[in-house]
CSV table of C-alpha atoms in Angstrom, one decimal:
chain,number,residue,atom,x,y,z
A,780,MET,CA,13.4,-11.6,28.8
A,781,ASN,CA,14.9,-8.0,28.8
A,782,GLU,CA,14.2,-5.3,26.4
A,783,MET,CA,17.4,-5.9,24.2
A,784,MET,CA,16.4,-9.6,23.8
A,785,LEU,CA,12.9,-8.7,23.0
A,786,ALA,CA,14.1,-6.3,20.3
A,787,ILE,CA,16.4,-9.0,18.9
A,788,VAL,CA,13.5,-11.4,18.7
A,789,GLY,CA,11.4,-8.8,16.8
A,790,PHE,CA,14.2,-8.0,14.4
A,791,ALA,CA,14.7,-11.7,13.8
A,792,THR,CA,11.0,-12.4,13.2
A,793,ILE,CA,10.7,-9.6,10.6
A,794,ILE,CA,13.9,-10.4,8.8
A,795,VAL,CA,12.9,-14.1,8.4
A,796,ILE,CA,9.6,-13.2,7.1
A,797,ILE,CA,11.0,-10.8,4.5
A,798,VAL,CA,13.7,-13.3,3.5
A,799,LEU,CA,10.9,-16.0,3.1
A,800,LEU,CA,8.9,-13.7,1.0
A,801,LEU,CA,11.7,-12.5,-1.2
A,802,LYS,CA,13.1,-15.9,-1.7
A,803,ASN,CA,9.6,-17.2,-2.7
A,804,VAL,CA,10.0,-20.1,-0.1
A,805,THR,CA,6.3,-20.0,0.8
A,806,VAL,CA,3.1,-18.0,0.3
A,807,PRO,CA,2.7,-14.9,2.5
A,808,ALA,CA,-0.1,-16.2,4.7
A,809,LEU,CA,2.1,-19.3,5.7
A,810,ALA,CA,5.2,-17.1,6.3
A,811,PHE,CA,3.3,-14.7,8.6
A,812,VAL,CA,1.6,-17.5,10.6
A,813,GLY,CA,4.5,-19.8,10.7
A,814,VAL,CA,7.2,-17.3,11.8
A,815,SER,CA,4.8,-15.5,14.3
A,816,THR,CA,4.0,-18.9,15.8
A,817,VAL,CA,7.6,-19.7,16.4
A,818,THR,CA,8.1,-16.2,17.9
A,819,THR,CA,5.0,-16.9,20.1
A,820,VAL,CA,6.5,-20.2,21.3
A,821,ILE,CA,9.8,-18.5,22.2
A,822,LEU,CA,8.0,-15.8,24.2
A,823,VAL,CA,5.9,-18.4,26.1
A,824,ALA,CA,8.8,-20.8,26.7
A,825,THR,CA,10.9,-18.0,28.2
A,826,GLY,CA,8.2,-17.0,30.5
A,827,THR,CA,8.0,-13.4,29.0
A,828,PHE,CA,4.2,-13.9,28.3
A,829,THR,CA,1.6,-16.5,29.0
A,830,ILE,CA,-0.3,-18.4,26.4
A,831,GLN,CA,-3.4,-16.5,27.3
A,832,GLU,CA,-1.7,-13.2,26.9
A,833,MET,CA,-0.3,-14.2,23.5
A,834,GLY,CA,-3.7,-15.3,22.4
A,835,GLY,CA,-5.1,-11.9,23.3
A,836,PHE,CA,-2.3,-10.2,21.4
A,837,ILE,CA,-3.1,-12.3,18.4
A,838,SER,CA,-6.9,-11.6,18.7
A,839,SER,CA,-6.3,-7.9,18.8
A,840,GLY,CA,-3.9,-8.1,15.8
A,841,VAL,CA,-6.5,-9.9,13.7
A,842,ALA,CA,-9.3,-7.7,14.9
A,843,GLY,CA,-7.2,-4.8,13.6
A,844,VAL,CA,-7.1,-6.1,10.0
A,845,HIS,CA,-10.3,-8.0,9.7
A,846,SER,CA,-12.1,-5.1,8.1
A,847,THR,CA,-9.4,-4.8,5.5
A,848,ALA,CA,-9.8,-8.6,4.6
A,849,THR,CA,-13.6,-8.1,4.4
A,850,LEU,CA,-13.1,-5.1,2.3
A,851,PHE,CA,-10.9,-6.9,-0.1
A,852,ILE,CA,-13.3,-9.8,-0.4
A,853,PHE,CA,-16.2,-7.7,-1.4
A,854,SER,CA,-14.2,-5.1,-3.5
A,855,VAL,CA,-12.8,-8.0,-5.6
A,856,LEU,CA,-16.3,-9.3,-6.1
A,857,PHE,CA,-17.8,-5.9,-7.0
A,858,PHE,CA,-15.1,-5.0,-9.5
A,859,GLY,CA,-15.2,-8.5,-10.8
A,860,ILE,CA,-18.9,-8.1,-11.5
A,861,MET,CA,-18.3,-4.8,-13.2
A,862,THR,CA,-15.6,-6.4,-15.3
A,863,ASP,CA,-17.8,-9.3,-16.3
A,864,ALA,CA,-20.6,-7.0,-17.2
A,865,GLY,CA,-18.2,-5.2,-19.7
A,866,MET,CA,-18.3,-1.8,-18.0
A,867,PHE,CA,-14.5,-1.3,-17.9
A,868,ASP,CA,-14.3,-2.3,-21.7
A,869,LYS,CA,-16.0,0.8,-22.7
A,870,ILE,CA,-14.0,2.9,-20.3
A,871,ILE,CA,-10.8,1.3,-21.5
A,872,ASN,CA,-11.8,2.0,-25.1
A,873,ALA,CA,-12.4,5.7,-24.4
A,874,LEU,CA,-9.1,6.0,-22.7
A,875,MET,CA,-7.3,4.3,-25.4
A,876,LYS,CA,-8.8,6.6,-27.9
A,877,ARG,CA,-7.4,9.6,-26.0
A,878,VAL,CA,-3.9,8.3,-25.4
A,879,GLY,CA,-3.9,5.8,-28.4
A,880,SER,CA,-1.1,3.3,-27.7
A,881,SER,CA,0.9,5.9,-25.8
A,882,VAL,CA,2.5,3.9,-22.9
A,883,ILE,CA,3.9,7.1,-21.4
A,884,GLY,CA,0.3,8.8,-21.6
A,885,VAL,CA,-1.1,5.8,-19.7
A,886,ALA,CA,1.6,6.0,-17.0
A,887,MET,CA,0.9,9.8,-16.5
A,888,ILE,CA,-2.8,9.2,-16.3
A,889,THR,CA,-2.2,6.5,-13.7
A,890,CYS,CA,-0.2,9.0,-11.6
A,891,ILE,CA,-2.8,11.8,-11.8
A,892,ILE,CA,-5.7,9.3,-10.9
A,893,ALA,CA,-3.8,8.0,-7.9
A,894,MET,CA,-3.0,11.5,-6.5
A,895,ILE,CA,-6.6,12.6,-7.0
A,896,GLY,CA,-7.9,9.3,-5.5
A,897,HIS,CA,-5.6,9.7,-2.5
A,898,LEU,CA,-6.9,13.2,-1.6
A,899,ASP,CA,-9.0,11.4,1.2
A,900,GLY,CA,-5.8,9.9,2.7
A,901,GLY,CA,-7.1,6.3,2.4
A,902,GLY,CA,-4.7,3.9,0.9
A,903,ALA,CA,-7.3,1.2,0.4
A,904,SER,CA,-9.7,3.5,-1.5
A,905,THR,CA,-7.0,4.8,-3.7
A,906,PHE,CA,-6.0,1.3,-4.8
A,907,LEU,CA,-9.6,0.5,-5.4
A,908,ILE,CA,-10.1,3.5,-7.4
A,909,THR,CA,-6.9,3.3,-9.5
A,910,ILE,CA,-6.0,-0.3,-10.1
A,911,PRO,CA,-9.2,-1.7,-11.3
A,912,ALA,CA,-9.6,1.1,-13.7
A,913,MET,CA,-6.0,1.0,-15.1
A,914,LEU,CA,-4.9,-2.6,-14.9
A,915,PRO,CA,-6.9,-3.6,-18.0
A,916,VAL,CA,-5.2,-0.8,-20.0
A,917,TYR,CA,-1.8,-2.0,-18.8
A,918,LYS,CA,-2.8,-5.5,-19.9
A,919,ARG,CA,-3.9,-4.3,-23.3
A,920,LEU,CA,-0.6,-2.4,-23.9
A,921,LYS,CA,1.5,-5.3,-22.3
A,922,MET,CA,2.8,-3.0,-19.6
A,923,ARG,CA,3.8,-4.6,-16.3
A,924,PRO,CA,1.4,-4.5,-13.3
A,925,THR,CA,4.5,-3.9,-11.1
A,926,THR,CA,5.0,-0.7,-12.9
A,927,LEU,CA,1.3,0.3,-12.2
A,928,LEU,CA,1.9,-0.3,-8.5
A,929,LEU,CA,5.2,1.6,-8.5
A,930,ILE,CA,3.6,4.7,-10.0
A,931,CYS,CA,0.6,4.3,-7.6
A,932,VAL,CA,2.6,4.0,-4.3
A,933,THR,CA,4.9,6.9,-5.4
A,934,SER,CA,1.9,9.1,-5.9
A,935,MET,CA,0.1,8.0,-2.9
A,936,GLY,CA,3.2,8.5,-0.6
A,937,VAL,CA,3.4,12.0,-1.7
A,938,MET,CA,-0.3,12.8,-1.2
A,939,ASN,CA,-0.4,11.0,2.2
A,940,LEU,CA,1.4,14.0,3.6
A,941,LEU,CA,-1.8,16.0,3.7
A,942,PRO,CA,-2.9,17.1,7.3
A,943,TRP,CA,-5.8,14.7,7.4
A,944,GLY,CA,-3.4,11.8,6.3
A,945,GLY,CA,-2.6,9.3,9.1
A,946,PRO,CA,1.1,9.8,9.4
A,947,THR,CA,0.9,13.6,9.6
A,948,MET,CA,-1.9,13.4,12.1
A,949,ARG,CA,0.1,10.9,14.2
A,950,SER,CA,3.2,13.0,14.2
A,951,ALA,CA,1.3,16.2,15.1
A,952,THR,CA,-0.2,14.3,18.0
A,953,VAL,CA,3.1,13.4,19.4
A,954,LEU,CA,4.3,17.0,18.9
A,955,GLN,CA,1.1,18.2,20.4
A,956,ILE,CA,0.5,20.7,17.6
A,957,GLU,CA,-2.2,21.2,14.9
A,958,PRO,CA,-1.7,18.8,11.9
A,959,ASN,CA,-2.2,21.8,9.6
A,960,LYS,CA,0.7,23.6,11.2
A,961,LEU,CA,3.0,20.7,10.7
A,962,TRP,CA,1.7,20.3,7.1
A,963,MET,CA,2.5,23.9,6.2
A,964,GLN,CA,6.2,23.4,7.3
A,965,LEU,CA,6.6,20.3,5.2
A,966,LEU,CA,4.6,21.6,2.2
A,967,PRO,CA,7.7,22.6,0.2
A,968,MET,CA,8.8,19.0,0.4
A,969,GLN,CA,5.5,17.8,-0.6
A,970,ALA,CA,5.5,20.0,-3.7
A,971,VAL,CA,8.9,18.5,-4.7
A,972,GLY,CA,7.4,15.1,-4.1
A,973,ILE,CA,4.6,15.7,-6.5
A,974,VAL,CA,7.0,16.7,-9.3
A,975,ILE,CA,9.0,13.5,-8.5
A,976,ALA,CA,5.8,11.4,-8.7
A,977,LEU,CA,5.0,12.8,-12.1
A,978,ALA,CA,8.6,12.3,-13.1
A,979,THR,CA,8.4,8.8,-11.9
A,980,ALA,CA,5.4,8.1,-14.2
A,981,PHE,CA,7.1,9.7,-17.2
A,982,ILE,CA,10.4,7.9,-16.6
A,983,TRP,CA,8.8,4.5,-16.1
A,984,GLY,CA,6.5,5.1,-19.0
A,985,ASN,CA,9.6,5.4,-21.1
A,986,ILE,CA,11.1,2.4,-19.6
A,987,GLU,CA,8.0,0.3,-20.4
A,988,LYS,CA,7.9,1.8,-23.9
A,989,LYS,CA,11.5,0.8,-24.6
A,990,ARG,CA,10.9,-2.6,-23.2
A,991,ILE,CA,7.8,-3.3,-25.3
A,992,ASN,CA,9.4,-1.9,-28.4
A,993,GLY,CA,12.5,-3.9,-27.9
A,994,MET,CA,10.8,-7.3,-27.4
A,995,SER,CA,9.4,-9.6,-30.0
A,996,VAL,CA,5.7,-10.5,-30.1
A,997,ALA,CA,6.5,-14.1,-28.9
A,998,THR,CA,8.5,-12.8,-26.0
A,999,LEU,CA,5.8,-10.5,-25.0
A,1000,ALA,CA,3.2,-13.1,-25.3
A,1001,ALA,CA,5.4,-15.6,-23.2
A,1002,GLU,CA,5.8,-12.9,-20.6
A,1003,THR,CA,2.2,-11.7,-20.4
A,1004,GLY,CA,0.7,-15.1,-21.3
A,1005,GLU,CA,-1.8,-15.0,-18.4
A,1006,TYR,CA,-3.2,-11.8,-19.7
A,1007,ASP,CA,-3.7,-13.2,-23.2
A,1008,ASN,CA,-5.4,-16.1,-21.7
A,1009,GLU,CA,-7.8,-13.9,-19.7
A,1010,GLU,CA,-8.6,-11.9,-22.9
A,1011,THR,CA,-9.1,-14.9,-25.1
A,1012,ALA,CA,-11.0,-16.9,-22.5
A,1013,GLY,CA,-13.8,-16.1,-24.9
A,1014,SER,CA,-17.4,-17.2,-24.6
A,1015,ASP,CA,-17.9,-16.8,-20.8
A,1016,VAL,CA,-16.9,-13.2,-20.9
A,1017,ASN,CA,-19.0,-12.4,-23.9
A,1018,GLU,CA,-22.0,-14.2,-22.3
A,1019,LEU,CA,-21.7,-12.2,-19.2
A,1020,ALA,CA,-21.4,-8.9,-20.8
A,1021,ARG,CA,-24.3,-6.4,-20.2
A,1022,PRO,CA,-23.6,-3.5,-22.7
A,1023,LYS,CA,-27.1,-2.1,-22.3
A,1024,LEU,CA,-26.6,-1.6,-18.6
A,1025,PHE,CA,-23.3,0.3,-19.0
A,1026,ALA,CA,-24.8,3.6,-17.8
A,1027,LEU,CA,-26.4,2.0,-14.8
A,1028,ASN,CA,-23.2,0.2,-13.8
A,1029,LEU,CA,-21.1,3.3,-14.2
A,1030,ILE,CA,-23.5,5.3,-12.0
A,1031,LEU,CA,-23.4,2.5,-9.4
A,1032,THR,CA,-19.5,2.4,-9.5
A,1033,LEU,CA,-19.2,6.2,-9.2
A,1034,THR,CA,-21.8,6.1,-6.3
A,1035,VAL,CA,-19.8,3.4,-4.5
A,1036,ILE,CA,-16.5,5.4,-4.9
A,1037,GLY,CA,-18.3,8.6,-3.7
A,1038,CYS,CA,-19.6,6.7,-0.7
A,1039,LEU,CA,-16.2,5.5,0.1
A,1040,ILE,CA,-14.9,9.1,0.3
A,1041,PHE,CA,-17.8,10.9,1.9
A,1042,VAL,CA,-20.0,8.5,3.7
A,1043,LYS,CA,-18.8,7.7,7.2
A,1044,VAL,CA,-19.6,4.0,7.3
A,1045,PRO,CA,-17.2,1.0,7.0
A,1046,SER,CA,-15.9,0.6,3.5
A,1047,TYR,CA,-16.6,-3.0,3.4
A,1048,TYR,CA,-20.3,-2.4,4.1
A,1049,ILE,CA,-20.4,-0.1,1.1
A,1050,PHE,CA,-18.9,-2.8,-1.2
A,1051,MET,CA,-21.5,-5.3,0.3
A,1052,ILE,CA,-24.4,-3.1,-0.7
A,1053,GLY,CA,-22.6,-2.5,-4.1
A,1054,CYS,CA,-22.3,-6.1,-4.7
A,1055,ALA,CA,-25.8,-6.9,-3.9
A,1056,ILE,CA,-27.2,-4.3,-6.3
A,1057,ALA,CA,-24.7,-5.2,-9.1
A,1058,LEU,CA,-25.6,-8.9,-8.9
A,1059,PHE,CA,-29.4,-8.2,-8.7
A,1060,VAL,CA,-29.3,-5.8,-11.7
A,1061,ASN,CA,-26.9,-7.6,-14.0
A,1062,TYR,CA,-27.4,-11.2,-13.1
A,1063,PRO,CA,-31.0,-12.0,-11.7
A,1064,GLY,CA,-31.4,-15.5,-10.5
A,1065,ALA,CA,-29.6,-17.5,-7.8
A,1066,LYS,CA,-27.9,-19.9,-10.3
A,1067,ILE,CA,-26.0,-17.3,-12.3
A,1068,GLN,CA,-25.3,-15.3,-9.1
A,1069,ASN,CA,-23.7,-18.3,-7.5
A,1070,LYS,CA,-21.6,-18.8,-10.6
A,1071,ILE,CA,-20.3,-15.2,-10.6
A,1072,ILE,CA,-19.4,-15.3,-6.9
A,1073,LYS,CA,-17.5,-18.7,-7.3
A,1074,SER,CA,-15.6,-17.3,-10.3
A,1075,HIS,CA,-14.0,-14.6,-8.1
A,1076,ALA,CA,-13.6,-16.7,-4.9
A,1077,ALA,CA,-10.1,-17.8,-5.4
A,1078,PRO,CA,-8.2,-14.5,-5.5
A,1079,ALA,CA,-10.5,-13.0,-2.8
A,1080,LEU,CA,-9.8,-15.9,-0.5
A,1081,MET,CA,-6.0,-16.0,-1.1
A,1082,MET,CA,-5.5,-12.3,-0.3
A,1083,ALA,CA,-8.0,-12.3,2.6
A,1084,SER,CA,-6.1,-15.1,4.2
A,1085,THR,CA,-2.8,-13.3,3.8
A,1086,ILE,CA,-4.3,-10.1,5.4
A,1087,LEU,CA,-5.6,-12.0,8.4
A,1088,ALA,CA,-2.3,-13.9,8.7
A,1089,ALA,CA,-0.5,-10.5,8.6
A,1090,GLY,CA,-2.8,-9.6,11.6
A,1091,VAL,CA,-1.4,-12.4,13.6
A,1092,PHE,CA,2.2,-11.1,12.9
A,1093,LEU,CA,1.2,-7.6,13.8
A,1094,GLY,CA,-0.6,-8.8,17.0
A,1095,VAL,CA,2.5,-10.8,18.2
A,1096,LEU,CA,4.9,-7.9,17.6
A,1097,GLU,CA,2.9,-4.8,18.2
A,1098,GLU,CA,0.5,-5.7,21.1
A,1099,SER,CA,3.4,-7.3,23.0
A,1100,GLU,CA,5.2,-3.9,22.6
A,1101,ILE,CA,8.1,-5.7,21.0
A,1102,MET,CA,8.2,-3.0,18.2
A,1103,VAL,CA,8.6,-0.3,21.0
A,1104,HIS,CA,11.6,-2.2,22.2
A,1105,MET,CA,13.0,-2.4,18.7
A,1106,ALA,CA,12.6,1.5,18.4
A,1107,ASN,CA,14.4,2.0,21.6
A,1108,VAL,CA,17.3,-0.2,20.6
A,1109,LEU,CA,17.6,1.6,17.3
A,1110,ALA,CA,17.5,4.9,18.9
A,1111,ALA,CA,20.2,4.0,21.4
A,1112,GLY,CA,22.4,2.9,18.6
A,1113,ILE,CA,22.8,6.5,17.3
A,1114,PRO,CA,26.4,7.8,18.2
A,1115,GLN,CA,26.6,10.8,20.5
A,1116,SER,CA,28.7,12.7,17.9
A,1117,MET,CA,25.9,12.3,15.3
A,1118,GLY,CA,23.2,13.5,17.5
A,1119,ARG,CA,22.6,16.9,15.8
A,1120,PHE,CA,22.2,15.2,12.5
A,1121,LEU,CA,19.4,13.0,13.8
A,1122,PRO,CA,16.8,14.2,11.3
A,1123,LEU,CA,19.2,13.4,8.4
A,1124,ILE,CA,19.9,9.9,9.9
A,1125,ILE,CA,16.4,8.9,10.4
A,1126,GLY,CA,15.4,10.3,7.1
A,1127,VAL,CA,17.9,8.2,5.2
A,1128,LEU,CA,16.9,5.1,7.2
A,1129,SER,CA,13.2,5.6,7.0
A,1130,VAL,CA,12.5,3.4,4.0
A,1131,PRO,CA,14.2,0.3,5.3
A,1132,LEU,CA,12.6,0.9,8.7
A,1133,THR,CA,9.3,1.2,7.1
A,1134,LEU,CA,9.5,-2.5,6.2
A,1135,MET,CA,9.9,-3.3,9.9
A,1136,PHE,CA,7.5,-0.9,11.6
A,1137,CYS,CA,3.8,-0.4,11.2
A,1138,THR,CA,2.5,3.1,11.2
A,1139,ASP,CA,1.5,3.3,14.8
A,1140,SER,CA,4.7,1.8,16.2
A,1141,TYR,CA,6.8,4.0,13.9
A,1142,PHE,CA,5.2,7.3,15.0
A,1143,PHE,CA,4.0,6.5,18.5
A,1144,GLY,CA,6.9,4.2,19.4
A,1145,LEU,CA,10.0,5.5,17.6
A,1146,LEU,CA,9.3,9.2,17.1
A,1147,PRO,CA,8.8,10.0,20.8
A,1148,VAL,CA,12.2,8.2,21.6
A,1149,LEU,CA,14.1,10.1,18.9
A,1150,ILE,CA,12.6,13.4,19.8
A,1151,GLY,CA,13.8,12.8,23.4
A,1152,ILE,CA,17.3,12.0,22.1
A,1153,GLY,CA,17.3,15.0,19.8
A,1154,ASN,CA,16.5,17.3,22.7
A,1155,LYS,CA,19.8,16.5,24.2
A,1156,PHE,CA,21.5,17.8,21.2
A,1157,GLY,CA,19.3,20.9,20.6
A,1158,VAL,CA,17.4,19.3,17.6
A,1159,ASP,CA,14.0,20.9,16.9
A,1160,PRO,CA,11.5,18.1,17.5
A,1161,VAL,CA,9.6,19.3,14.4
A,1162,HIS,CA,12.5,18.6,12.1
A,1163,THR,CA,12.8,15.1,13.4
A,1164,ALA,CA,9.1,14.6,12.8
A,1165,ILE,CA,9.2,16.1,9.3
A,1166,ALA,CA,12.1,13.9,8.2
A,1167,MET,CA,10.3,10.8,9.6
A,1168,VAL,CA,6.9,11.7,8.0
A,1169,VAL,CA,8.1,12.7,4.6
A,1170,CYS,CA,10.7,10.0,4.1
A,1171,ARG,CA,8.6,7.2,5.7
A,1172,ASN,CA,5.5,8.1,3.7
A,1173,CYS,CA,7.3,7.4,0.4
A,1174,ALA,CA,7.5,3.6,1.3
A,1175,THR,CA,4.3,3.2,3.2
A,1176,PHE,CA,2.6,1.1,0.6
A,1177,ILE,CA,5.6,-1.3,-0.2
A,1178,SER,CA,5.7,-2.4,3.5
A,1179,PRO,CA,4.5,-5.9,4.4
A,1180,VAL,CA,3.4,-4.6,7.8
A,1181,VAL,CA,0.8,-2.2,6.1
A,1182,PRO,CA,-2.4,-4.0,5.4
A,1183,ALA,CA,-3.3,-1.9,2.5
A,1184,THR,CA,-0.2,-3.0,0.7
A,1185,PHE,CA,-1.7,-6.5,0.3
A,1186,LEU,CA,-5.0,-5.0,-1.0
A,1187,GLY,CA,-3.0,-3.2,-3.7
A,1188,ILE,CA,-0.9,-6.2,-4.8
A,1189,GLY,CA,-4.0,-8.5,-4.7
A,1190,LEU,CA,-5.9,-6.2,-7.0
A,1191,ALA,CA,-2.9,-5.9,-9.4
A,1192,GLY,CA,-2.2,-9.7,-9.2
A,1193,VAL,CA,1.4,-9.2,-8.2
A,1194,GLU,CA,3.3,-11.0,-5.5
A,1195,ILE,CA,4.7,-9.1,-2.6
A,1196,LYS,CA,8.3,-10.1,-3.3
A,1197,ASP,CA,8.0,-8.7,-6.9
A,1198,HIS,CA,6.5,-5.5,-5.5
A,1199,ILE,CA,9.2,-4.9,-3.0
A,1200,LYS,CA,11.9,-5.8,-5.5
A,1201,THR,CA,10.6,-3.4,-8.1
A,1202,CYS,CA,9.8,-0.5,-5.7
A,1203,PHE,CA,12.4,-0.6,-2.9
A,1204,LEU,CA,15.5,1.1,-4.4
A,1205,TRP,CA,13.4,3.6,-6.5
A,1206,ILE,CA,11.3,4.6,-3.5
A,1207,TRP,CA,14.3,4.8,-1.3
A,1208,GLY,CA,15.9,7.2,-3.8
A,1209,VAL,CA,12.7,9.3,-4.0
A,1210,SER,CA,12.7,9.6,-0.2
A,1211,ILE,CA,16.4,10.8,-0.2
A,1212,VAL,CA,15.7,13.4,-2.9
A,1213,CYS,CA,12.7,14.7,-0.9
A,1214,LEU,CA,15.0,14.8,2.2
A,1215,ILE,CA,17.7,16.7,0.3
A,1216,SER,CA,15.1,19.1,-1.0
A,1217,GLY,CA,14.0,19.8,2.5
A,1218,ILE,CA,17.6,20.8,3.4
A,1219,VAL,CA,18.0,22.9,0.2
A,1220,LEU,CA,14.7,24.7,0.8
A,1221,GLY,CA,15.5,25.4,4.4
A,1222,VAL,CA,12.7,23.2,5.8
A,1223,LEU,CA,15.4,21.1,7.7
A,1224,HIS,CA,18.6,22.5,9.1
A,1225,PHE,CA,21.2,21.3,11.5
């Protein structure tokens, strides 16, 4: 099978999965495994790869995400224990006293926490810091969790441009320059992005405020009934609360978060230790510990299975280098007359392409090809890289091919289709505004 045909198979695979997810035809895990299996059969039947080779690709793909799946299981359990113990109730009450019932204030706080949390460049750790802390507040005020995610991913996309962030480091590697040098050139665009992120929180805070004020109590109750049921579940939550251990639980939580940022060991191991200590301190005894673990098993298993299934999909397309062929085909489709506007073209298309390319294939597969094309038209490689980094980063955490996305939606209790529907057009608009700012500020020129 030639490069073009492999690219077509890749595009078809991704499009079918996205359609299945957006149409709510099946759960994400089945969509990833089912469609990827069909693609595998096609590749084996056409003699492109052997069954053994495809098995190796799948193993590599799953190996690449198993740590994220493990992280999700134990992070859900840890924050579940803290919620059961009532730690978040006191934090929420303190926040509510400061912002009162200000929906806009809560939205702004979310943005600031997400930006601070993402200083380490880790998407998973930022979700783990922001969502468990803010989701109960959103529930209390009847704000939608999709809005929480939108504010988070906008803030994280902007902060991910730091020189130690994955995309900036990958682009600098391709350009063979220091990440800090690349970052200094795109810094004006990042500054604009930070303003946009704060504006996003303010605007969507107003949207949520108008929505809540414009709806009857009955309608809100119907729309957020699952939240009410959680809050009024009653006795079990009260029996599990450990108000006297609040200080100890808070110290433990802050220690876990600090270790995530500063201690260079696997994140899932930190949460394993945190869970062990939290269970032993709050709920001594095998019987009640077993009960706590089982109560949080369902969401952990559902999302972990989705992440592992996404690993199958990534293995089939990435390890087989199909994504590289897709990048070559896209690059070849750029008209010769538009060559000098390459940074502008790729900047505008970055958000849709983010739904199809994982981070590595985007920067190590597509970027070198586009730089080669740009060289023929006298385009500065740095400009191409900046357009790709800034505009692509905006959409990183709405992409179904980025494992951290599933961690975020799992923590927020949002389906991937709702996350994409809410965020896609807004994030695309944010990326285009950042691109325009780069042109106006002289970061990019043609």
